[in-house]
Structure formats: structure tokens, C-alpha cells
mmCIF file with all atom_site columns, C-alpha atoms and ligand atoms in Angstrom:
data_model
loop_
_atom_site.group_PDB
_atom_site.id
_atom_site.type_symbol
_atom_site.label_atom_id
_atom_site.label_alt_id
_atom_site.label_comp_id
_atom_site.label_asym_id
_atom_site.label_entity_id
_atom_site.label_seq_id
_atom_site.pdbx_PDB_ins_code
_atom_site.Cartn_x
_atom_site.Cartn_y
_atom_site.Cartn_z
_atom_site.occupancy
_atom_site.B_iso_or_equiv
_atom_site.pdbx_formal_charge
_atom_site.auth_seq_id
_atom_site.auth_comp_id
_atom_site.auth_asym_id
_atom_site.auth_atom_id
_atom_site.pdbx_PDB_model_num
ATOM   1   C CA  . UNK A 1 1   ? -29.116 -41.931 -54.504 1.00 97.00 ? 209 UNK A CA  1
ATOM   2   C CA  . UNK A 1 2   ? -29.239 -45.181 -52.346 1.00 98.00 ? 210 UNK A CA  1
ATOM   3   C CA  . UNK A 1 3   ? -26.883 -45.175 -49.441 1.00 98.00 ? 211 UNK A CA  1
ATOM   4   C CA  . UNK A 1 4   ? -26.262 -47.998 -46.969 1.00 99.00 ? 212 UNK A CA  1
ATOM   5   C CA  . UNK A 1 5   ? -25.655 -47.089 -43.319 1.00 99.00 ? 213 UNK A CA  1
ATOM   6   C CA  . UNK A 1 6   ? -23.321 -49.391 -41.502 1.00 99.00 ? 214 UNK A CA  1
ATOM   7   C CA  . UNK A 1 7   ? -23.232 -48.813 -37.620 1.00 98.00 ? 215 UNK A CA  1
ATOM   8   C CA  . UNK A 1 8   ? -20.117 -50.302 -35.805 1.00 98.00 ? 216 UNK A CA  1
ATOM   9   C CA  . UNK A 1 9   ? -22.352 -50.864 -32.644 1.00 98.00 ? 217 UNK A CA  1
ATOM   10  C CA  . UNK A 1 10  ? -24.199 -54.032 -31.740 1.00 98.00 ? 218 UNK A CA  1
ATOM   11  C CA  . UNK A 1 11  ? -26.049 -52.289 -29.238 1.00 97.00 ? 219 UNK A CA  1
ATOM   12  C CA  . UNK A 1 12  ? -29.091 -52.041 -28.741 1.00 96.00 ? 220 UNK A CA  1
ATOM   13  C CA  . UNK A 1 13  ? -29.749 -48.374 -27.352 1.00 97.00 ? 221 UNK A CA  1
ATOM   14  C CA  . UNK A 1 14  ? -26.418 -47.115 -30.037 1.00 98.00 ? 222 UNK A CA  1
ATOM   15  C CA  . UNK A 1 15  ? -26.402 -43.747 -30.258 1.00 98.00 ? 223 UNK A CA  1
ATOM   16  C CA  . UNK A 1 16  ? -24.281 -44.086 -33.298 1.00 98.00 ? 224 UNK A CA  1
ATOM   17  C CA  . UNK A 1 17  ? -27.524 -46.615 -35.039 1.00 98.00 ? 225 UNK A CA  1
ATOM   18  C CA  . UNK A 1 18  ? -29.635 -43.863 -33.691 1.00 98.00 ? 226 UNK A CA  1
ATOM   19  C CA  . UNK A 1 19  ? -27.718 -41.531 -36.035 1.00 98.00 ? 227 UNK A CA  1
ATOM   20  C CA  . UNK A 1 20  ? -27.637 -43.429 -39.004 1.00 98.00 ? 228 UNK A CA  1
ATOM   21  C CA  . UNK A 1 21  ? -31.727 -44.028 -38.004 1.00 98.00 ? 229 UNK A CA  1
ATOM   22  C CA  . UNK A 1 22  ? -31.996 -40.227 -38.021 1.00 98.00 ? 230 UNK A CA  1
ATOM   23  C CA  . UNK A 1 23  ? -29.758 -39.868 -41.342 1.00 98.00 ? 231 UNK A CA  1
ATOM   24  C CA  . UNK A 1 24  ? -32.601 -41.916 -42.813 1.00 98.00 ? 232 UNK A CA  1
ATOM   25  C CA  . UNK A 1 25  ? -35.795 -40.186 -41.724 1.00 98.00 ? 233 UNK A CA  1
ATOM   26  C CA  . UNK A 1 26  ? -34.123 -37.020 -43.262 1.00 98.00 ? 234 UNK A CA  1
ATOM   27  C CA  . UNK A 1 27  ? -33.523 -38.585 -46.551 1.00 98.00 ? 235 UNK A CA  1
ATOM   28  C CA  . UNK A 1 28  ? -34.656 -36.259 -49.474 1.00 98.00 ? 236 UNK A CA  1
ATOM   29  C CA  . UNK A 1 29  ? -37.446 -37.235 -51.264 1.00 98.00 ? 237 UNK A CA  1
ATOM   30  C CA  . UNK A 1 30  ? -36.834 -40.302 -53.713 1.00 97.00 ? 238 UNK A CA  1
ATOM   31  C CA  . UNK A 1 31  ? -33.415 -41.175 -52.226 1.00 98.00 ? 239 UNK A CA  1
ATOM   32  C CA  . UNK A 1 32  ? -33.273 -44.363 -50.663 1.00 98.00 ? 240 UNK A CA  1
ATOM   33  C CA  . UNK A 1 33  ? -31.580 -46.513 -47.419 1.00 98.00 ? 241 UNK A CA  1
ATOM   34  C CA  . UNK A 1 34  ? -30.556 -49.438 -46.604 1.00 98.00 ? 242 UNK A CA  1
ATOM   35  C CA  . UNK A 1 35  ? -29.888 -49.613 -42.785 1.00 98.00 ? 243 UNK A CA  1
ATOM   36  C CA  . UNK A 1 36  ? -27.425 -52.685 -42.399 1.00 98.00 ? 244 UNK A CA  1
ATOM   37  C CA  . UNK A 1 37  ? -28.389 -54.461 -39.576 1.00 97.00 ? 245 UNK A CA  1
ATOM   38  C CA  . UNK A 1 38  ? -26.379 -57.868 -40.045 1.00 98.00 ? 246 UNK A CA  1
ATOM   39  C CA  . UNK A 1 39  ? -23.114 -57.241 -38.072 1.00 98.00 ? 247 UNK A CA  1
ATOM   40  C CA  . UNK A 1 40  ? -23.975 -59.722 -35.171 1.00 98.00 ? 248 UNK A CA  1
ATOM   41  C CA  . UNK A 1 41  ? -25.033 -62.261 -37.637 1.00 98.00 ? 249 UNK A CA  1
ATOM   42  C CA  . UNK A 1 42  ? -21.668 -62.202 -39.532 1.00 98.00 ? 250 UNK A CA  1
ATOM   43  C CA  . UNK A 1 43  ? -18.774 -65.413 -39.150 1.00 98.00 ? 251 UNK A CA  1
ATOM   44  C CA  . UNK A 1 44  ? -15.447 -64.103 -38.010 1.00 98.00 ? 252 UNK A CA  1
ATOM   45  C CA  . UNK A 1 45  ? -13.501 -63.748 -41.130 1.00 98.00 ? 253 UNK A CA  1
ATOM   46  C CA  . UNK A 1 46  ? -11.816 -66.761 -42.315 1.00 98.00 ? 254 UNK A CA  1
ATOM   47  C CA  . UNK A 1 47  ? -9.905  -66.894 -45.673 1.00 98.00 ? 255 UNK A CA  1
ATOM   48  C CA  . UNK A 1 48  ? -11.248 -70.164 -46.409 1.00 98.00 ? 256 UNK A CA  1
ATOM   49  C CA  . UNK A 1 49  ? -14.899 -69.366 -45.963 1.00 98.00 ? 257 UNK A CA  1
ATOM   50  C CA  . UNK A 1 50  ? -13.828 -66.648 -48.763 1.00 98.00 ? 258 UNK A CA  1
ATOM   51  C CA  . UNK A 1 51  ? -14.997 -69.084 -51.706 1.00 97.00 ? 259 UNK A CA  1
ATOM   52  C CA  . UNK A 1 52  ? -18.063 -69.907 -53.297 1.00 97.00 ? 260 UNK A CA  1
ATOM   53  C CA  . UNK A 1 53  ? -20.595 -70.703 -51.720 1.00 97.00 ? 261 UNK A CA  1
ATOM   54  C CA  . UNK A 1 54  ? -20.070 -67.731 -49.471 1.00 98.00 ? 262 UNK A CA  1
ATOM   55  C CA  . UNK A 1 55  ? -21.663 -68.200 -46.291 1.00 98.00 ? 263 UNK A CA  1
ATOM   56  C CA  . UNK A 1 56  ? -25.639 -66.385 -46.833 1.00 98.00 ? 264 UNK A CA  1
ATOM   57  C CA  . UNK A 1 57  ? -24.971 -63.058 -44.482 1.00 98.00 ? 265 UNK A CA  1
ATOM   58  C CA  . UNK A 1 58  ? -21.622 -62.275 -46.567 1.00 98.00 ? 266 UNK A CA  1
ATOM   59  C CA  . UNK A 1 59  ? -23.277 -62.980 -49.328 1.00 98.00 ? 267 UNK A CA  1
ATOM   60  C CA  . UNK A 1 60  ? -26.244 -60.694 -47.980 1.00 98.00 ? 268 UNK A CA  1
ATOM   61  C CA  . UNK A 1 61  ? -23.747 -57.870 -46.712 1.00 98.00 ? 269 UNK A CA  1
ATOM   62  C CA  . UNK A 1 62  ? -21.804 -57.658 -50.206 1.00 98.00 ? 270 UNK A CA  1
ATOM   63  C CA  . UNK A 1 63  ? -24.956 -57.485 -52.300 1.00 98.00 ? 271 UNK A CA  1
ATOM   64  C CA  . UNK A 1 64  ? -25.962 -54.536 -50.239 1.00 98.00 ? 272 UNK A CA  1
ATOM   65  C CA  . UNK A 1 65  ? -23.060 -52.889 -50.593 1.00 98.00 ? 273 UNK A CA  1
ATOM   66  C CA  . UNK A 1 66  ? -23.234 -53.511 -54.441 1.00 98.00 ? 274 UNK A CA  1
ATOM   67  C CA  . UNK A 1 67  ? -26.910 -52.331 -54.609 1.00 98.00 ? 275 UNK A CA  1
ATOM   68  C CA  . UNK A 1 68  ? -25.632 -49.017 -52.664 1.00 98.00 ? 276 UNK A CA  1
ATOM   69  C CA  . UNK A 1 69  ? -24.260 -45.849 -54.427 1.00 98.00 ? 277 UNK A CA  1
ATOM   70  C CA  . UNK A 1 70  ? -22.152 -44.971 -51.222 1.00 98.00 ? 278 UNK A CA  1
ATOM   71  C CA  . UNK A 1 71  ? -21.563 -46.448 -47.959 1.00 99.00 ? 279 UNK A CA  1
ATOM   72  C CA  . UNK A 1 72  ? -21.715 -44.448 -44.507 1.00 99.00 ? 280 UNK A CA  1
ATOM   73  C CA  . UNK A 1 73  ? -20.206 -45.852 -41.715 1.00 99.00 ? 281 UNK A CA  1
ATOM   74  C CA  . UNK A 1 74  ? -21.257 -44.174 -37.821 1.00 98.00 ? 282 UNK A CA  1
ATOM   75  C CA  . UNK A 1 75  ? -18.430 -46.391 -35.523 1.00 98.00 ? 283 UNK A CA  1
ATOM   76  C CA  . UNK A 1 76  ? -17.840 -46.029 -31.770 1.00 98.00 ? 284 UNK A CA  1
ATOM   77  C CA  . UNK A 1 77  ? -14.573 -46.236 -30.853 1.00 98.00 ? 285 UNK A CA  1
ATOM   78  C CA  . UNK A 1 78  ? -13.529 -49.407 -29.108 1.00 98.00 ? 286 UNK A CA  1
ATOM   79  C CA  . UNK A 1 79  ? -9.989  -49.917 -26.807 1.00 98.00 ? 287 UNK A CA  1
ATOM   80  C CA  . UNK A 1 80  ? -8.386  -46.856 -29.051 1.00 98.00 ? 288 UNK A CA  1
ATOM   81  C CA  . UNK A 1 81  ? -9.981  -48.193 -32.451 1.00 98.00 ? 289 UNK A CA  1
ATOM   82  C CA  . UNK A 1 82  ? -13.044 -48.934 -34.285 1.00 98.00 ? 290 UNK A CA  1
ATOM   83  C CA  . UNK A 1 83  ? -14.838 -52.166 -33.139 1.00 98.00 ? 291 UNK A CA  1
ATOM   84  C CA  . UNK A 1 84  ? -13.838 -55.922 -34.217 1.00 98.00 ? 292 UNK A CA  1
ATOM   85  C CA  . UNK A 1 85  ? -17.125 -57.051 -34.989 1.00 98.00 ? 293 UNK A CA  1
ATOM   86  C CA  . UNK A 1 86  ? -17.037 -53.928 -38.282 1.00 98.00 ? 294 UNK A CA  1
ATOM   87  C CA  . UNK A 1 87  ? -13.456 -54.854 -38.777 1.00 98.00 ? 295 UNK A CA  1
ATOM   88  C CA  . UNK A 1 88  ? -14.585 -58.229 -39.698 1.00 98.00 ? 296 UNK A CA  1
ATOM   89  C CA  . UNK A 1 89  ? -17.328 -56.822 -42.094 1.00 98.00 ? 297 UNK A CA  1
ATOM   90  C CA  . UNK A 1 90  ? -14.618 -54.561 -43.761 1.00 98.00 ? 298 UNK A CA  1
ATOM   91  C CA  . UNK A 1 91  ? -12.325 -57.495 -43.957 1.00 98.00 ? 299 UNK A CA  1
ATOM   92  C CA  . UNK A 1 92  ? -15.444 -59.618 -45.518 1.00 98.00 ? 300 UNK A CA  1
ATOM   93  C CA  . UNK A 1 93  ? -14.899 -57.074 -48.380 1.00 98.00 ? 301 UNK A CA  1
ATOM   94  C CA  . UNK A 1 94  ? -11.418 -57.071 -49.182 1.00 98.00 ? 302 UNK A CA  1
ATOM   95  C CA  . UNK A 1 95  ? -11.445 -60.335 -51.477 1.00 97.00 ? 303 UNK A CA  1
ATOM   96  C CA  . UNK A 1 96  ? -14.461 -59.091 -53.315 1.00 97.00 ? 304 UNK A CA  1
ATOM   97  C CA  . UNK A 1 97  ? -13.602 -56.018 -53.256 1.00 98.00 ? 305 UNK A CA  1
ATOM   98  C CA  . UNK A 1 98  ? -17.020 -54.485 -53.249 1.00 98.00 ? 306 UNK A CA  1
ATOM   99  C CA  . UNK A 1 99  ? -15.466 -51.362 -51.656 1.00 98.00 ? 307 UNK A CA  1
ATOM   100 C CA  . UNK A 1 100 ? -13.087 -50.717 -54.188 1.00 98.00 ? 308 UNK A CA  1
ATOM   101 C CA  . UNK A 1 101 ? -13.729 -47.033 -55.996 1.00 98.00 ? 309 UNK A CA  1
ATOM   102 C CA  . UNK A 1 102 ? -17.315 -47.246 -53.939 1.00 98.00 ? 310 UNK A CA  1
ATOM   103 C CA  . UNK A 1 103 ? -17.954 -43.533 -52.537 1.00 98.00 ? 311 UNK A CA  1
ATOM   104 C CA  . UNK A 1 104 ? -18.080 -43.808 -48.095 1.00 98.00 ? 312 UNK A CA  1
ATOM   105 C CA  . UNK A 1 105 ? -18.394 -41.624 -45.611 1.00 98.00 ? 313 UNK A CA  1
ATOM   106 C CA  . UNK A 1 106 ? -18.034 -41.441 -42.090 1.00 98.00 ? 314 UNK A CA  1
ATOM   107 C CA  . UNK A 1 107 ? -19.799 -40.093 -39.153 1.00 98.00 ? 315 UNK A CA  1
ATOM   108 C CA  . UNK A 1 108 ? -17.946 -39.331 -35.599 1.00 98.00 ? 316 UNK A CA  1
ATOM   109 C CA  . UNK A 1 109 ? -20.451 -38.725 -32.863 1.00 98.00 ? 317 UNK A CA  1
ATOM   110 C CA  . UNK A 1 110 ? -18.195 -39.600 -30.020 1.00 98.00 ? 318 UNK A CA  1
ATOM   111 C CA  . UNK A 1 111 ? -17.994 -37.077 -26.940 1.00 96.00 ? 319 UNK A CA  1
ATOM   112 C CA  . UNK A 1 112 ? -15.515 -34.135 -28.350 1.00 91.00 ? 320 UNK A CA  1
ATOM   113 C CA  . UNK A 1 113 ? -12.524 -35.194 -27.043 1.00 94.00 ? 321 UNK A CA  1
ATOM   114 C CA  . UNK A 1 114 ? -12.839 -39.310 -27.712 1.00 96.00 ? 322 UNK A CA  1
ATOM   115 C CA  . UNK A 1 115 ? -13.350 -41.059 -31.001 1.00 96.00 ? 323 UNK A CA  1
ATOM   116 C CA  . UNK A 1 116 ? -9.954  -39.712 -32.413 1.00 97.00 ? 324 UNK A CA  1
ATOM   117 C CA  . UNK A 1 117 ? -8.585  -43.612 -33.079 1.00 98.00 ? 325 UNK A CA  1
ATOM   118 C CA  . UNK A 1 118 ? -11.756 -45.270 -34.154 1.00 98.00 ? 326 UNK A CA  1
ATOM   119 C CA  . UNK A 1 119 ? -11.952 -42.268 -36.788 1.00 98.00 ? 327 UNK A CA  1
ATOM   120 C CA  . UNK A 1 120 ? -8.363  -42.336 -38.184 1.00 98.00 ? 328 UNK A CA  1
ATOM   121 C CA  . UNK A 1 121 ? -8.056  -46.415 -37.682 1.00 98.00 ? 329 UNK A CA  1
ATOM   122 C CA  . UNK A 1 122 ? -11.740 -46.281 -39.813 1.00 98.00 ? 330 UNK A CA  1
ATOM   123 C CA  . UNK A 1 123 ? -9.773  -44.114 -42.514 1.00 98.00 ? 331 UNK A CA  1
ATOM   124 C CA  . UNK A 1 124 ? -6.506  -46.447 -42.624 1.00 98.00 ? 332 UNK A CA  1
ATOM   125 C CA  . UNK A 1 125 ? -9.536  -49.583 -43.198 1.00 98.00 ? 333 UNK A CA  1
ATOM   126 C CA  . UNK A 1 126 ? -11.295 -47.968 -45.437 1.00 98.00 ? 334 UNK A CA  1
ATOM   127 C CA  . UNK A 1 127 ? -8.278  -46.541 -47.488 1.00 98.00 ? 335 UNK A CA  1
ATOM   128 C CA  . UNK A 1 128 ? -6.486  -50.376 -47.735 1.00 97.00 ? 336 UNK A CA  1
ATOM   129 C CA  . UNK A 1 129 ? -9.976  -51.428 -49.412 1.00 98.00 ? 337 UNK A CA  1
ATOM   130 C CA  . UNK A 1 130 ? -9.640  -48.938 -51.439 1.00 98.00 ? 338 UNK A CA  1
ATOM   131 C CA  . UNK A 1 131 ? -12.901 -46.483 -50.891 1.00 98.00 ? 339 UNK A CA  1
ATOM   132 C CA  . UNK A 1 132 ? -12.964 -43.075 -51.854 1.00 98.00 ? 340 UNK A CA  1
ATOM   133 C CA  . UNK A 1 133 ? -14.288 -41.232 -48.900 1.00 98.00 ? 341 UNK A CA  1
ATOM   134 C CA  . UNK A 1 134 ? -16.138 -37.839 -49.856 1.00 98.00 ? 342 UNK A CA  1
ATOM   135 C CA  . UNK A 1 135 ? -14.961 -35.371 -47.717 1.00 98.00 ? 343 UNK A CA  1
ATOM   136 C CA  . UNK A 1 136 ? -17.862 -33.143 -47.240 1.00 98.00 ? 344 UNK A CA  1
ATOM   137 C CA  . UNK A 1 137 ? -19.928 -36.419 -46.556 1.00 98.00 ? 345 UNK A CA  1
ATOM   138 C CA  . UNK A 1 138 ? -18.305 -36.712 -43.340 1.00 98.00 ? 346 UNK A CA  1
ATOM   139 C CA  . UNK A 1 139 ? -19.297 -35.560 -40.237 1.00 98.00 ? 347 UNK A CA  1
ATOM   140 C CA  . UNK A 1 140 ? -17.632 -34.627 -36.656 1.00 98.00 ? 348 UNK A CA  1
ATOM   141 C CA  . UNK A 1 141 ? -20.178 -33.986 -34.178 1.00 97.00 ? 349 UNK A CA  1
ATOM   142 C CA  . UNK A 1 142 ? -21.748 -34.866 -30.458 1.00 97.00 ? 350 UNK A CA  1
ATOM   143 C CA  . UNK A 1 143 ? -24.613 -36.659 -29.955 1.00 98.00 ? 351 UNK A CA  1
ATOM   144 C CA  . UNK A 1 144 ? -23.880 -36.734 -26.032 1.00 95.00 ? 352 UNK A CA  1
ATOM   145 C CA  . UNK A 1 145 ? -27.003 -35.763 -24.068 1.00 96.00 ? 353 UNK A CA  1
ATOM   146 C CA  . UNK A 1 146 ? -29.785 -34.945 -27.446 1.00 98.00 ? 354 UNK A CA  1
ATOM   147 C CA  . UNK A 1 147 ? -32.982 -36.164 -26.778 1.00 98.00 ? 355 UNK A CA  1
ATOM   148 C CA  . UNK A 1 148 ? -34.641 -39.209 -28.779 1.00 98.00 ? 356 UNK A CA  1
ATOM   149 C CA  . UNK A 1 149 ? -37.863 -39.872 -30.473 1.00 98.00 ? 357 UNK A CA  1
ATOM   150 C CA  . UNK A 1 150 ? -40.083 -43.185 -30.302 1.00 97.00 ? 358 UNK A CA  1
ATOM   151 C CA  . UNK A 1 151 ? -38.571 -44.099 -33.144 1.00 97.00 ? 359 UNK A CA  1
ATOM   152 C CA  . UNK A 1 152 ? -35.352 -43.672 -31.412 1.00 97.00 ? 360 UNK A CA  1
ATOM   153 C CA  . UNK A 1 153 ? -33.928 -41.043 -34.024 1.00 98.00 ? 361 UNK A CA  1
ATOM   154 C CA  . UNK A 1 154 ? -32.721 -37.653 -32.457 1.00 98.00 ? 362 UNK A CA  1
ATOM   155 C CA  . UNK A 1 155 ? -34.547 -34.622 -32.756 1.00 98.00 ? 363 UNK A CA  1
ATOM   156 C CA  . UNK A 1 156 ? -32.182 -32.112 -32.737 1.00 98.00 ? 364 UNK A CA  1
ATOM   157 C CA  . UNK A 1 157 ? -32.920 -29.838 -35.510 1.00 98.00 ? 365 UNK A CA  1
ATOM   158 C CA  . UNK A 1 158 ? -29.016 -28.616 -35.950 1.00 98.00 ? 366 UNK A CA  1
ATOM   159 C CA  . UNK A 1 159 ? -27.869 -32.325 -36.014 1.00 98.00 ? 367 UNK A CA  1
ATOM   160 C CA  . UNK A 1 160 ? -30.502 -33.325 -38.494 1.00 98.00 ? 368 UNK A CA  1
ATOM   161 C CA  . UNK A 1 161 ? -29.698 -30.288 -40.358 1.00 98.00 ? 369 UNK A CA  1
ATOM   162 C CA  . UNK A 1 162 ? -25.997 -31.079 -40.371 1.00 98.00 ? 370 UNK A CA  1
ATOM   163 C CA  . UNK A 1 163 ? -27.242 -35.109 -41.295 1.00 98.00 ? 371 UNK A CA  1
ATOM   164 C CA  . UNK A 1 164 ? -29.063 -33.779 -44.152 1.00 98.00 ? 372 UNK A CA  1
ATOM   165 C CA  . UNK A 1 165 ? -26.299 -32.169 -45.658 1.00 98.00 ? 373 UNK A CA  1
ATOM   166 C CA  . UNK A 1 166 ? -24.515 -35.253 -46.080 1.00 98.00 ? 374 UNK A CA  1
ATOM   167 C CA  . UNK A 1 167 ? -27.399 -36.293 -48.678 1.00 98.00 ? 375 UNK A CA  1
ATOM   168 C CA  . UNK A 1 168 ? -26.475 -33.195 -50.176 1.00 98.00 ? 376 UNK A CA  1
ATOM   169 C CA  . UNK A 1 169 ? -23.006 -33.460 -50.300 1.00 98.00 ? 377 UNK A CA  1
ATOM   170 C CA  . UNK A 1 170 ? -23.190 -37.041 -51.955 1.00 98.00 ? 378 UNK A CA  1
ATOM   171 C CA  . UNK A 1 171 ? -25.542 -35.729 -54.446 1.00 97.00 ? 379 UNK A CA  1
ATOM   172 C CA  . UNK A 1 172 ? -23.003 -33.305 -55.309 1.00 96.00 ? 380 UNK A CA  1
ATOM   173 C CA  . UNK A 1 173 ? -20.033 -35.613 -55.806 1.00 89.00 ? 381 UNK A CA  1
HETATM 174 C C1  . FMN B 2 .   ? -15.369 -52.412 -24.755 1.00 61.99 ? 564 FMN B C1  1
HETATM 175 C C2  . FMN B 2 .   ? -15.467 -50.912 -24.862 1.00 61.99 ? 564 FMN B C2  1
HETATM 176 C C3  . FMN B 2 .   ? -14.333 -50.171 -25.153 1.00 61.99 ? 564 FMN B C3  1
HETATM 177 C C4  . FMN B 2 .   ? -14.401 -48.788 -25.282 1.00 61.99 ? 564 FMN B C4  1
HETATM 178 N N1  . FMN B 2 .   ? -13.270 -48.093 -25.608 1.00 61.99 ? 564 FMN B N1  1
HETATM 179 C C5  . FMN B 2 .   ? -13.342 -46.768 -25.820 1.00 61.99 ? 564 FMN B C5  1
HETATM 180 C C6  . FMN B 2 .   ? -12.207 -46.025 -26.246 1.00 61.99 ? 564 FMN B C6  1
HETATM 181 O O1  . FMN B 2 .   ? -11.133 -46.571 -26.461 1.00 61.99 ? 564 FMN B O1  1
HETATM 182 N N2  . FMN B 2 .   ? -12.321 -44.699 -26.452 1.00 61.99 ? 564 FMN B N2  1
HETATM 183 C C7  . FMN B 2 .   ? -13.529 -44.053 -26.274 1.00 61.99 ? 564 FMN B C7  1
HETATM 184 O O2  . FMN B 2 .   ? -13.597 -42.840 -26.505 1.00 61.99 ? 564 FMN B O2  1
HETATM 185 N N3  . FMN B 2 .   ? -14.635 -44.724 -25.853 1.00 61.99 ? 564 FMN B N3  1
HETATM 186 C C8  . FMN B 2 .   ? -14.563 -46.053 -25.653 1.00 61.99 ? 564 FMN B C8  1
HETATM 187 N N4  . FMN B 2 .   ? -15.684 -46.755 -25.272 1.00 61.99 ? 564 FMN B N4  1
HETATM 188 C C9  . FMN B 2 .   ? -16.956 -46.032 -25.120 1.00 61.99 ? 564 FMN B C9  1
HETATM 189 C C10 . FMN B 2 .   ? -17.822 -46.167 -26.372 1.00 61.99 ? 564 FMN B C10 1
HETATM 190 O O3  . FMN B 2 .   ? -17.143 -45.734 -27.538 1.00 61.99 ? 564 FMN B O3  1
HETATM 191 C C11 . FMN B 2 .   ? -19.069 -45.305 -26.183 1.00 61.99 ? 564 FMN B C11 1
HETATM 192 O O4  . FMN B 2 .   ? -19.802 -45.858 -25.112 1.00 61.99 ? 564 FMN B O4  1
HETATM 193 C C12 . FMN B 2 .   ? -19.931 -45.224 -27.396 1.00 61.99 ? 564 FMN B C12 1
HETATM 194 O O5  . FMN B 2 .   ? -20.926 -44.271 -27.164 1.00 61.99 ? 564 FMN B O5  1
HETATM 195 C C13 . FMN B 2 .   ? -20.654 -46.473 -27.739 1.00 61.99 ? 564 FMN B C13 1
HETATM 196 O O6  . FMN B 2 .   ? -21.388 -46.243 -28.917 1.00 61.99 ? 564 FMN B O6  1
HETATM 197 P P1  . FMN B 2 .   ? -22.899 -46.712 -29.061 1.00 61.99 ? 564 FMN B P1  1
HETATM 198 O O7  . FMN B 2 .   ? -23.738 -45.815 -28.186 1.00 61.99 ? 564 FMN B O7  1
HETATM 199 O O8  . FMN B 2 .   ? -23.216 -46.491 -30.509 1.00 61.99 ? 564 FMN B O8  1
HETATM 200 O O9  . FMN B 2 .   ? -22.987 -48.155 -28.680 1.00 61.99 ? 564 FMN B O9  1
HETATM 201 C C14 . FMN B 2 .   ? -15.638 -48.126 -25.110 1.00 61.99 ? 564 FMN B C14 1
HETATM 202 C C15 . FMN B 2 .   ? -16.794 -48.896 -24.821 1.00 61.99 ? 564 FMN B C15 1
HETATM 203 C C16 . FMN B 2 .   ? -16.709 -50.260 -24.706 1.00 61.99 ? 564 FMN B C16 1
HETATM 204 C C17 . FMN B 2 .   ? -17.971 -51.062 -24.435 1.00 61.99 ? 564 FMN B C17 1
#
């Protein structure tokens, strides 16, 4: 199992990169990551960029996603929906369609309460490209307020219990 984790923050101190860091330290044994770290680098879209040759970080981003079994995507939300800058990745996708029939997930770590239009504008994205999203991949949870590591993953041992099952449930599906 190889999955690639896509953050929809740019920033530095994310908490949502700091989730898909800690997804990856509790990767079973002989599964593999890829954490995308390219969505600053990317051009805004442009249709007719969208021909060979591709400019080298789409070219980059879509062979990553090829090389991946299943994508999971941890997105703040930003003005009501998910960021621009991973709009413009997903819409880097659509002519290729390397999302097409590819298994995602998604991860919501937004204060309970907030997130609500990042996660269901994520689903209408992700659904258009045509992604199957595994249900039991996905997780709703808080990271408001848990403690970091120096590696800046979280050590919360329900969280990276409940970030551990997502391995599982993509090994199940
Ligand atoms: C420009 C901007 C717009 C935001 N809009 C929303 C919003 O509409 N709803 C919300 O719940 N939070 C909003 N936030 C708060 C971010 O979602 C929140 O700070 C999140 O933790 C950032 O994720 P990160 O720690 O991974 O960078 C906004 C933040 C910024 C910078």
C-alpha cells in the first residue's frame, strides 16, 4: 500500500501537514508515503499549459499520484471552502485524469463546529474528477490544542490510533 498525502495548507506550522506527518510515522510496516509537498510550487491552472510538455511540477504532481494506490487529502477550510492553491492541484488533474477510479480519502481536523464547507466542497471536487472516496478511510476529528513532537507529528495516542485505522481501512478495500 503506497498512499500520497496531499495537505491543502501552505503553512508552515499546518496542523493539517502535521496530520498527514503523523499518518506517516504510523504507517504499518512495509506500506509506504509519499508526503506531497509541491502545492506552492504549482502554476495556476491554465488550459493551455495542459499540453505536452507539461510544465515539470505537474508533471511531478501527476506521476505521484500515478505511483500512489490512494490519495488522502487533510484541507483547512478557506472563506467557506477548501483552499485555491489545492483547487488548482485538483484542477491540474482533471485533463489527465489521474484521479479517475483512484481510491481518496479525506481527513477533517478543523475545530468541531468549522470545516463543514471545505469538507463537502472537497467531496463535490473530488466526485467531478471522478475518485472513489473510501468511506471508512475518512476521518472527522480535532486536532485543536494536542501537543506536537520535534518532528512536528502529534502525539496523541487516540488520534494516532484513529490515523492508523485509515491504513487499515484502505487495506481492506
Ligand atoms: C484566509 C483564511 C480564511 C479562512 N476561512 C475559514 C473559514 O471559512 N472557515 C473556518 O472554519 N476557518 C477558516 N479559516 C481558519 C483556518 O481554516 C484554520 O486556521 C486552519 O487551522 C488552518 O489550517 P492549517 O493549520 O493546516 O494551516 C481561515 C483561515 C484563513 C487564513
Amino acid at each position: 500500500m503506497r498512499l500520497l498525502l496531499v495537505s491543502g495548507s501552505t503553512r508552515a506550522a499546518s496542523g493539517n501537514t502535521a496530520t498527514l506527518r503523523t499518518l506517516a510515522e504510523v504507517a504499518p510496516p512495509g506500506d509506504e508515503f509519499d508526503l506531497y509537498d509541491g502545492l506552492s510550487a504549482l502554476p495556476a491552472f491554465n488550459p493551455d499549459d495542459d499540453e505536452p510538455p507539461l510544465p515539470p511540477t505537474v508533471a511531478d504532481l501527476r506521476s505521484r499520484i500515478e505511483a500512489a494506490d490512494a490519495v488522502v487529502f487533510c484541507v483547512p477550510e478557506y472563506a467557506g471552502t477548501i483552499p485555491g492553491s489545492l483547487k488548482n492541484l485538483l484542477e491540474w488533474t482533471v485533463k489527465g485524469a489521474q484521479l479517475s477510479e483512484k481510491r481518496v480519502s479525506w481527513i477533517n481536523v478543523a475545530n468541531l463546529g468549522r470545516g463543514d464547507g471545505a469538507q463537502a466542497n472537497l467531496e463535490v471536487v473530488l466526485g467531478y474528477v471522478g475518485a472513489v472516496v473510501v468511506g471508512p478511510a475518512c476521518l472527522r476529528t480535532s486536532v485543536n490544542g494536542l501537543s506536537r513532537s520535534d518532528r512536528g507529528t502529534f502525539v496523541d495516542p487516540e488520534l494516532r490510533a484513529q490515523l492508523g485505522d485509515i491504513w487499515k481501512a484502505f487495506a481492506e478495500t
